[in-house]
XYZ file of C-alpha atoms in Angstrom:
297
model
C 7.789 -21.658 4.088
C 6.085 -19.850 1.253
C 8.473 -16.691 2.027
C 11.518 -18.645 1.779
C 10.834 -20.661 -1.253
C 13.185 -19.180 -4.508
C 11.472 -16.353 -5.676
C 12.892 -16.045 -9.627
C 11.915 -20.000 -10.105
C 8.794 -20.242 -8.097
C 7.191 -17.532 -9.694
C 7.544 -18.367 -13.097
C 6.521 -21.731 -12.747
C 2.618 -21.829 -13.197
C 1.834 -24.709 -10.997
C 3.849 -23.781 -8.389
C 2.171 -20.351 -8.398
C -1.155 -21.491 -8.486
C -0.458 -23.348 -5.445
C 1.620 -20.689 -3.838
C -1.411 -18.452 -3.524
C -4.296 -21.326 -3.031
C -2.931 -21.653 -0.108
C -3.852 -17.690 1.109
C -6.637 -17.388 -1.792
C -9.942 -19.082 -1.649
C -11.866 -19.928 -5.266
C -8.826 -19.121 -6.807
C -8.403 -19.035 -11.127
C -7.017 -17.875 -13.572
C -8.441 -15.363 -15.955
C -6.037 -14.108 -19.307
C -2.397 -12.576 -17.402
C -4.513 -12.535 -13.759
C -4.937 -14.670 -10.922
C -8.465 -14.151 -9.102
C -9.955 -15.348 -5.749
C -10.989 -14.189 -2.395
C -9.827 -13.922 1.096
C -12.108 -13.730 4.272
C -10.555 -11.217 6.286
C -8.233 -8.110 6.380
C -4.945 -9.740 8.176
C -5.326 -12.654 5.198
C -5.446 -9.722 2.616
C -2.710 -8.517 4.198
C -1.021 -11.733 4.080
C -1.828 -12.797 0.762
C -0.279 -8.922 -0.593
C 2.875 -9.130 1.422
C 3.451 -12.755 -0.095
C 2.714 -11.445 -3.571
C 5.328 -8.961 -3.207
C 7.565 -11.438 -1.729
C 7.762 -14.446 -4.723
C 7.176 -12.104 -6.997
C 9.495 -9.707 -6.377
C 7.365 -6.874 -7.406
C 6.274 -3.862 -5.602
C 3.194 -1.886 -6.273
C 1.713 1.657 -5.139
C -2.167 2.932 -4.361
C -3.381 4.262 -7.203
C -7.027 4.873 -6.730
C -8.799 3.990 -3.433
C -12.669 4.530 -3.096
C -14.603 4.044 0.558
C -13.932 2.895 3.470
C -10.986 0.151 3.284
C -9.395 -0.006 6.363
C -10.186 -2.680 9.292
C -11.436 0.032 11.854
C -14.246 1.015 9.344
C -17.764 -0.438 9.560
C -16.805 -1.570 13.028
C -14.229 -4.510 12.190
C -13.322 -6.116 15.525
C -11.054 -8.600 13.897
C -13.652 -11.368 13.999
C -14.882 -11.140 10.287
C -18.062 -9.646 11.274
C -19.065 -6.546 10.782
C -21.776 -4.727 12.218
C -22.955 -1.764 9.588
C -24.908 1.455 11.399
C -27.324 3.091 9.710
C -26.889 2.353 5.567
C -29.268 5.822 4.200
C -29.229 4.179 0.452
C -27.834 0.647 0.052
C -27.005 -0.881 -2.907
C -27.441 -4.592 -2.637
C -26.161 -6.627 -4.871
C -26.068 -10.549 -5.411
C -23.546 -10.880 -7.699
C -21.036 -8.364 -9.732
C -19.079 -9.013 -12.990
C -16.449 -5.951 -12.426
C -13.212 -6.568 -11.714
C -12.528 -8.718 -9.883
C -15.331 -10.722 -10.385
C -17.972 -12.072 -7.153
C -20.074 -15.094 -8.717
C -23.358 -15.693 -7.241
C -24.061 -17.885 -4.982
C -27.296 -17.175 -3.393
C -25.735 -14.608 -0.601
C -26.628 -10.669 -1.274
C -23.903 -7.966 -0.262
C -22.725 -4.443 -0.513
C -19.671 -3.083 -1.978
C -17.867 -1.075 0.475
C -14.549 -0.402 -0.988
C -12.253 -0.690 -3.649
C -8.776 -0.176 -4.608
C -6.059 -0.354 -7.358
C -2.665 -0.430 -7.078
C -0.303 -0.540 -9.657
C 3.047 -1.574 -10.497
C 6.100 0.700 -9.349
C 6.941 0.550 -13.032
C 3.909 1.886 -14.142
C 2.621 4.682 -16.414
C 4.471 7.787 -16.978
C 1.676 10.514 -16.370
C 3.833 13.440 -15.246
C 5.960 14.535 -18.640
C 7.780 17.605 -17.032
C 9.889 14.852 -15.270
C 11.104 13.436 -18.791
C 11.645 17.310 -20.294
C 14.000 19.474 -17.926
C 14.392 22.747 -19.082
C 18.084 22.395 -20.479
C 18.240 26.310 -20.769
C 17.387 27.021 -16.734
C 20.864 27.434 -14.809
C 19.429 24.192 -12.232
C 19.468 21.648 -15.540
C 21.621 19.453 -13.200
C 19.797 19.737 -10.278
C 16.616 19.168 -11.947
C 17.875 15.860 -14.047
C 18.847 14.576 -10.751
C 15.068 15.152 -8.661
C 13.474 14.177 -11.613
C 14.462 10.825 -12.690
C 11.361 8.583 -12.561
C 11.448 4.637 -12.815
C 8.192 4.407 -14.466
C 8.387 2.431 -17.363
C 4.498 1.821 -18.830
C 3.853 -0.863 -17.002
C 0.363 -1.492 -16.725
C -0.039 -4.552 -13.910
C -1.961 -3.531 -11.315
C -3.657 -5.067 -8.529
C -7.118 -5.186 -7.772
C -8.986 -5.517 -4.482
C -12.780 -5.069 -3.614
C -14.280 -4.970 -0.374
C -17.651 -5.986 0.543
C -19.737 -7.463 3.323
C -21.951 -10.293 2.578
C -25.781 -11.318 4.926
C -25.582 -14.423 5.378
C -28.289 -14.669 7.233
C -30.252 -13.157 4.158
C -28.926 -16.315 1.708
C -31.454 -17.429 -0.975
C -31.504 -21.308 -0.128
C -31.031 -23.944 -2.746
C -34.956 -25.201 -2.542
C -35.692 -21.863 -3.679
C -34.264 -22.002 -6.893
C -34.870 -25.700 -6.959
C -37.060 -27.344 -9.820
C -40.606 -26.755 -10.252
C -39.323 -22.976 -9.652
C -40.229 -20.452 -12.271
C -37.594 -17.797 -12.962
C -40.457 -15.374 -11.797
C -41.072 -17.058 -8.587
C -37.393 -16.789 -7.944
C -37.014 -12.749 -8.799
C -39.694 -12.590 -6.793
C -37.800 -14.366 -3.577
C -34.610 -12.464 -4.484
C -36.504 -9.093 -4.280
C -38.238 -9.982 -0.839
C -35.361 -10.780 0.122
C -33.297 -7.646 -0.633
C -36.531 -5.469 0.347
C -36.071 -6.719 3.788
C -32.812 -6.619 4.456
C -32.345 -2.719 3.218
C -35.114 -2.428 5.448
C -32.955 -3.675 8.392
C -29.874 -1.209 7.148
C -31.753 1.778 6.860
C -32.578 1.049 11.093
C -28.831 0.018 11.613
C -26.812 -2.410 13.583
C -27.183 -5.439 10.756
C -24.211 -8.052 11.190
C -22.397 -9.280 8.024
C -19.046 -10.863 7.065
C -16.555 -9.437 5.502
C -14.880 -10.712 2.451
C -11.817 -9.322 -0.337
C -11.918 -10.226 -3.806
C -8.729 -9.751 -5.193
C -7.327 -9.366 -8.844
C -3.179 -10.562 -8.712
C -1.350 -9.775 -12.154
C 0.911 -12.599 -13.248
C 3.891 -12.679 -15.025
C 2.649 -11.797 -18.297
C 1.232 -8.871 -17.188
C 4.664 -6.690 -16.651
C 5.811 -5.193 -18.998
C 9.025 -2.806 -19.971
C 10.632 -4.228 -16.863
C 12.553 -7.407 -15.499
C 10.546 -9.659 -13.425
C 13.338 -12.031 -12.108
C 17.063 -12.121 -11.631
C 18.906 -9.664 -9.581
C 17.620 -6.288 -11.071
C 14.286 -7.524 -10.025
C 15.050 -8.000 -6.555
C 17.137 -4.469 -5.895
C 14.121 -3.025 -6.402
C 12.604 -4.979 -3.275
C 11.512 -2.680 -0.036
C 13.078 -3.801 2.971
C 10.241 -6.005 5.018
C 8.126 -4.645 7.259
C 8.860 -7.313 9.728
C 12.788 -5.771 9.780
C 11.502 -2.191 9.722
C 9.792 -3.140 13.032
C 12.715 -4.744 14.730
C 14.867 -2.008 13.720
C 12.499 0.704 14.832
C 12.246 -1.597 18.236
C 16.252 -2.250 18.332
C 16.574 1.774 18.117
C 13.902 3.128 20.749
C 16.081 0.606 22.941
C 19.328 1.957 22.431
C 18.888 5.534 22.254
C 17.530 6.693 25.032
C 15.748 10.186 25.154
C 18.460 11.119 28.219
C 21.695 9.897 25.675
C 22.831 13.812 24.994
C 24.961 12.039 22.236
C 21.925 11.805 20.223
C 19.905 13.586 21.623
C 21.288 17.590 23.080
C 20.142 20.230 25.307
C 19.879 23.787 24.177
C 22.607 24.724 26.416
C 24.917 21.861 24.313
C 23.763 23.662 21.231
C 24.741 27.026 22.392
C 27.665 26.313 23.421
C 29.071 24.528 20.073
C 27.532 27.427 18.173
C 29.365 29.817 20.457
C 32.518 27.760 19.546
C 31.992 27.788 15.951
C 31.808 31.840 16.226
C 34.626 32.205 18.201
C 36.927 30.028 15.792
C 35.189 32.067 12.885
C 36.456 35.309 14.378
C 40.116 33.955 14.688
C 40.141 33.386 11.156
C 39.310 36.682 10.004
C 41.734 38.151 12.265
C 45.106 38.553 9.222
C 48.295 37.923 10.792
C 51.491 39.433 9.717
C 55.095 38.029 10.090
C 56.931 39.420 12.930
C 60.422 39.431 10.910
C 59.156 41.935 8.913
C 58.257 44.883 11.409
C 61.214 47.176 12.170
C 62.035 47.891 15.793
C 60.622 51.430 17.047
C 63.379 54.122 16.905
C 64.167 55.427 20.206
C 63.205 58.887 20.872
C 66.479 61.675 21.362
């Protein structure tokens, strides 16, 4: 119901926002023109970006993309665990103030991806597209290849990847009182110590978990973010794409020579086309104007 709701006054309406994405988004805030939170899974990141596109009307591009992020790598099977092979140096971590943020909370992991996309209307980094050479004979070809809607905009969207051990955790009566800060590094590094013991070997299970970075409002810039501007710039939906693509392998068969001709249908309408040429070159001359042969004596 989400993807139906109004997009130009949901969006702009803080509350309503909020609870938009709570919904998909787990630990969600706010922090300055972003909205930041998690999701446990790949199909809910997926989710949670298609529905950002969708009430925001916005559309954003990969930028930069480091590691693996896709859900056939580290052996996803679509259950949120992941089982990691052999890990030569990891880098444990148990919590990470980078964008977006992961909080501690007594589970290590390891960063395995990350990626940024940013708005459609983004920076301008290519300036041969806003100087055509007005002296080249192509000036008119080259304004109209090289028209760019980047604008500056500098939203982007930010989404790290990592698998936590659960099965590692630091439990709350090891931090509890009577617990010296040493005692507890001390824990912590045990801890860590033996699990990159177990990754080095392979096959350690973990789950997988996005932490995602959502720009607001605020955070475009040099471009409408409602009314109807805002939503011609929408992609169709990949849900239509599909049926279309499904509606079309059904109704164009690969046998249908009206779509789809033989070399011998080719031939013959290129023969065709070289015949009529010929009759066109041929000049013709009015027959009124020829005088009759003279009979011989």
């Amino acid at each position: 119901m989400l993807l139906d709701s109004p997009a130009n006054q949901f969006y702009h309406d803080v509350e309503n926002m909020n609870s938009a994405f709570a919904g998909v988004m787990a630990n969600l805030k706010r922090a300055g023109n972003y909205l930041e939170g998690f999701v446990e899974g790949w199909k809910e990141l997926i989710i949670l970006l298609e529905l950002h596109k969708r009430t925001t009307t916005s559309t954003f591009g990969t930028r930069d993309s480091r590691g693996p992020f896709h859900q056939s790598d580290f052996g996803f099977d679509g259950t949120r665990t992941v089982t990691l092979g052999k890990v030569k140096s990891p880098r444990l971590l148990w919590q990470s103030t980078a964008n977006p943020m992961v909080p501690f909370d007594g589970v290590p992991f390891l960063i395995c991806g990350r990626k940024v996309l940013e708005c459609q209307y983004g920076p301008k980094r290519d300036a041969r597209r806003r100087k055509p050479d007005e002296k080249s004979d192509d000036f008119c070809k080259q304004i109209g290849s090289r028209i760019s809607r980047k604008r500056g905009c500098p939203a982007t969207i930010t989404v790290r990847r990592i698998v936590r051990f659960p099965d590692h955790a630091l439990y709350p009566e090891d931090m509890g009182k009577g617990k010296s800060d040493w005692a507890i590094r001390e824990k912590k590094a045990d801890i860590l110590f033996r699990l990159k013991t177990r990754l080095r070997n392979g096959q350690v299970q973990g789950k997988e978990r996005f932490y995602v970075q959502l720009p607001c409002d605020e955070a475009h810039q040099l471009h409408p973010t409602s009314g109807e501007e805002a939503c011609m710039s929408q992609k169709l939906h990949p849900a239509i794409i599909g049926a279309t693509k499904e509606e079309m392998s059904a109704l164009l068969d690969h046998n249908n020579r009206a779509y789809y001709p033989t070399n011998h249908d080719i031939r013959n309408h290129m023969y065709h086309a070289l015949q009529q040429n010929k009759k066109k070159r041929i000049p013709s001359f009015p027959v009124n104007n020829l005088e009759p042969n003279k009979k011989r004596k």
